[in-house]
Coordinates of C-alpha atoms in Angstrom, one line a residue:
Chain A
R1 CA 0.0 0.0 0.0
K2 CA 1.3 3.4 -0.9
E3 CA 2.1 5.8 2.0
V4 CA -0.1 8.5 0.5
E5 CA -2.9 7.8 -2.0
Q6 CA -5.1 10.3 -3.8
D7 CA -8.3 10.0 -5.9
P8 CA -7.3 9.0 -9.4
G9 CA -8.1 11.8 -11.9
P10 CA -8.7 13.6 -14.0
F11 CA -11.7 15.5 -12.7
N12 CA -13.4 17.4 -15.5
V13 CA -15.9 19.9 -14.1
P14 CA -17.8 23.0 -15.4
E15 CA -17.1 26.5 -14.1
G16 CA -19.0 27.1 -10.9
A17 CA -19.0 23.5 -9.8
T18 CA -18.0 22.2 -6.4
V19 CA -15.3 19.5 -6.4
A20 CA -13.8 17.4 -3.7
F21 CA -10.6 15.5 -3.5
N22 CA -9.6 12.9 -1.0
C23 CA -6.3 11.7 0.1
T24 CA -5.6 8.7 2.4
Y25 CA -2.4 8.0 4.3
S26 CA -1.2 4.7 5.7
N27 CA 0.8 5.8 8.8
S28 CA -1.3 6.7 11.8
A29 CA 1.7 8.5 13.2
S30 CA 1.5 11.2 10.5
Q31 CA 1.3 14.5 12.1
S32 CA 1.1 17.4 9.6
F33 CA -0.7 17.7 6.4
F34 CA -0.8 20.0 3.4
W35 CA -2.4 20.6 0.0
Y36 CA -0.2 21.8 -2.8
R37 CA -1.1 22.9 -6.3
Q38 CA 1.1 22.1 -9.3
D39 CA 0.6 23.7 -12.7
C40 CA 1.9 21.8 -15.7
R41 CA 5.6 21.0 -15.3
K42 CA 6.1 23.8 -12.8
E43 CA 7.0 23.7 -9.2
P44 CA 4.4 22.8 -6.6
K45 CA 3.1 25.7 -4.6
L46 CA 1.5 25.5 -1.2
L47 CA -2.3 25.9 -1.3
M48 CA -3.0 25.4 2.4
S49 CA -2.1 23.5 5.5
V50 CA -4.7 21.1 7.0
Y51 CA -5.6 21.5 10.6
S52 CA -7.3 19.0 12.9
S53 CA -10.4 21.2 13.3
G54 CA -10.6 21.8 9.5
N55 CA -9.8 25.1 7.9
E56 CA -11.1 27.4 5.1
D57 CA -9.4 29.8 2.8
G58 CA -11.9 31.6 0.6
R59 CA -13.4 29.0 -1.8
F60 CA -11.1 26.2 -0.4
T61 CA -11.9 24.0 2.6
A62 CA -9.5 21.4 4.0
Q63 CA -10.5 18.7 6.5
L64 CA -8.6 16.0 8.4
N65 CA -10.1 12.8 9.6
R66 CA -7.5 11.1 11.8
A67 CA -9.7 8.1 12.7
S68 CA -10.1 7.2 9.0
Q69 CA -6.7 8.5 8.0
Y70 CA -7.7 10.8 5.3
I71 CA -7.7 14.5 4.3
S72 CA -9.9 16.2 1.9
L73 CA -10.0 19.4 -0.1
L74 CA -13.2 21.0 -1.3
I75 CA -13.2 23.7 -3.9
R76 CA -16.4 25.7 -4.3
D77 CA -17.4 27.8 -7.3
S78 CA -14.6 26.4 -9.5
K79 CA -12.8 28.9 -11.7
L80 CA -10.9 28.2 -15.0
S81 CA -7.8 29.2 -13.1
D82 CA -8.3 26.3 -10.6
S83 CA -7.2 23.9 -13.4
A84 CA -4.1 22.2 -12.0
T85 CA -2.9 19.1 -10.3
Y86 CA -3.6 19.0 -6.6
L87 CA -1.1 17.2 -4.3
C88 CA -1.6 16.1 -0.8
V89 CA 1.5 16.0 1.5
V90 CA 1.9 14.1 4.7
N91 CA 4.7 14.6 7.3
N92 CA 5.5 11.6 9.4
Y93 CA 7.9 12.4 12.2
N94 CA 8.4 8.8 13.0
Q95 CA 10.1 8.5 9.6
G96 CA 12.4 11.3 10.3
G97 CA 10.3 14.1 9.0
K98 CA 10.0 12.8 5.5
L99 CA 7.4 14.8 3.6
I100 CA 5.6 12.4 1.3
F101 CA 3.6 13.5 -1.7
G102 CA 0.5 11.8 -3.1
Q103 CA 0.6 11.2 -6.8
G104 CA -1.7 14.1 -7.4
T105 CA -5.2 14.6 -8.8
E106 CA -5.7 16.5 -12.0
L107 CA -8.5 19.0 -12.2
S108 CA -9.7 20.5 -15.4
V109 CA -12.3 23.3 -15.1
K110 CA -14.2 23.9 -18.4
P111 CA -16.2 27.0 -19.5
Chain B
E1 CA 13.1 38.0 -0.2
A2 CA 14.6 35.6 -2.7
G3 CA 12.9 32.2 -3.1
V4 CA 14.5 28.9 -3.6
T5 CA 16.9 28.9 -6.5
Q6 CA 18.0 26.0 -8.5
S7 CA 20.6 25.6 -11.3
P8 CA 20.9 24.8 -14.0
T9 CA 17.3 25.0 -15.3
H10 CA 17.9 22.5 -18.1
L11 CA 20.5 19.9 -18.7
I12 CA 21.1 17.3 -21.4
K13 CA 23.4 14.4 -20.6
T14 CA 24.2 11.0 -22.1
R15 CA 24.0 7.6 -20.4
G16 CA 26.9 6.9 -18.0
Q17 CA 27.7 10.5 -17.4
Q18 CA 27.5 12.3 -14.0
V19 CA 25.6 15.4 -13.1
T20 CA 25.5 17.9 -10.2
L21 CA 22.4 19.9 -9.5
R22 CA 22.4 22.9 -7.1
C23 CA 19.9 24.4 -4.8
S24 CA 20.0 27.5 -2.6
P25 CA 17.3 27.6 0.1
I26 CA 15.3 30.6 1.3
S27 CA 17.4 32.6 3.8
G28 CA 16.9 31.3 7.3
H29 CA 15.8 27.8 6.2
T30 CA 18.2 25.1 7.2
S31 CA 16.2 22.1 5.7
V32 CA 16.5 21.1 2.0
Y33 CA 14.5 18.4 0.4
W34 CA 15.1 16.9 -3.1
Y35 CA 12.4 15.2 -5.2
Q36 CA 12.4 13.6 -8.6
Q37 CA 9.3 14.0 -10.8
A38 CA 9.4 11.9 -14.0
L39 CA 7.0 12.9 -16.8
G40 CA 3.4 12.2 -15.8
L41 CA 4.3 10.9 -12.4
G42 CA 4.2 12.2 -8.8
L43 CA 7.0 13.6 -6.7
Q44 CA 9.3 10.9 -5.4
F45 CA 11.2 11.8 -2.3
L46 CA 15.0 11.6 -2.8
L47 CA 16.9 13.2 0.0
W48 CA 16.4 15.4 3.1
Y49 CA 19.2 17.5 4.5
D50 CA 19.1 19.6 7.7
E51 CA 21.8 21.5 9.5
G52 CA 24.4 20.0 7.1
E53 CA 23.4 16.4 7.8
E54 CA 21.6 13.8 5.7
R55 CA 18.4 13.1 7.7
N56 CA 16.6 10.7 5.4
R57 CA 16.7 9.3 1.9
G58 CA 14.1 7.7 -0.4
N59 CA 14.2 4.4 -2.2
F60 CA 16.8 5.4 -4.7
P61 CA 20.1 3.7 -5.6
P62 CA 23.4 4.9 -4.0
R63 CA 24.4 6.6 -7.3
F64 CA 22.0 9.3 -6.1
S65 CA 23.8 11.3 -3.4
G66 CA 24.2 14.8 -2.2
R67 CA 25.4 17.1 0.5
Q68 CA 24.5 20.3 2.3
F69 CA 27.0 23.1 2.8
P70 CA 27.5 25.3 5.9
N71 CA 25.5 28.0 4.2
Y72 CA 22.6 25.4 3.8
S73 CA 22.8 25.3 0.0
S74 CA 22.8 21.8 -1.3
E75 CA 23.9 19.7 -4.2
L76 CA 22.4 16.6 -5.7
N77 CA 24.8 14.3 -7.5
V78 CA 23.8 11.5 -9.9
N79 CA 26.4 9.1 -11.2
A80 CA 26.3 6.7 -14.0
L81 CA 23.2 8.3 -15.5
E82 CA 20.5 6.0 -16.9
L83 CA 17.7 6.9 -19.4
E84 CA 15.1 6.6 -16.6
D85 CA 16.8 9.3 -14.7
S86 CA 15.3 11.8 -17.1
A87 CA 13.0 13.9 -14.9
L88 CA 12.3 17.2 -13.3
Y89 CA 14.4 17.5 -10.1
L90 CA 12.8 19.7 -7.5
C91 CA 14.5 21.2 -4.5
A92 CA 12.5 22.7 -1.6
S93 CA 13.4 24.4 1.6
K94 CA 11.3 24.0 4.7
D95 CA 10.2 26.6 7.2
R96 CA 11.0 25.0 10.5
R97 CA 8.2 26.6 12.4
T98 CA 5.3 25.9 9.9
E99 CA 6.9 22.9 8.2
K100 CA 5.8 24.4 4.9
L101 CA 7.9 23.5 1.8
F102 CA 8.8 26.2 -0.7
F103 CA 10.0 24.9 -4.1
G104 CA 12.5 26.0 -6.6
S105 CA 11.5 25.9 -10.2
G106 CA 13.5 22.7 -10.8
T107 CA 16.1 21.3 -13.1
Q108 CA 14.9 19.5 -16.1
L109 CA 17.3 16.7 -16.8
S110 CA 17.2 14.8 -20.0
V111 CA 19.4 11.6 -20.4
L112 CA 20.0 10.5 -24.0

């Protein structure tokens, strides 16, 4: 089983749609979580951290479910500019702080 | 404030050659991570350096190595290049307090 697994993509949605991505992690000792965004062949950029209580940043909401070992990202009112690959990242201190990336979920928002 | 810088941006090598990639972290960051991203694939963890020491490495053969200098810049060395080493190599520095990673724009390595 992979350490971090994401929903296989791509997700093709119309503008204005709400879309949700899930990411599961295998190591229950994982302690910090992030969502990154990567545009085609460019470097990943931090979208948001994921806090235990859940957090929101504008149209983006991130949630963590430790019991089920998954994190989620919800994007409301999708824009064309949201088209990108979304990567979840897990930091497991028990593995020496190795930051592990999921394989990414591609989102394509169409007019 | 300058971000993470990587050099060179592009590199073309032939099988069997050796390559050195360079990374300068954000000022004040002491941790540097290296990732490999082959075309169409996710980021694979290569190496993590902190305070000049190698802290962890991914499942890559020993011909992938690196080091971190006293100024916290880092090098990634790949010996005996193989075709499948063709990839985007990304370096990131980590904010110790927030654990957030900040990436450089990467080095695109092509092995012919």
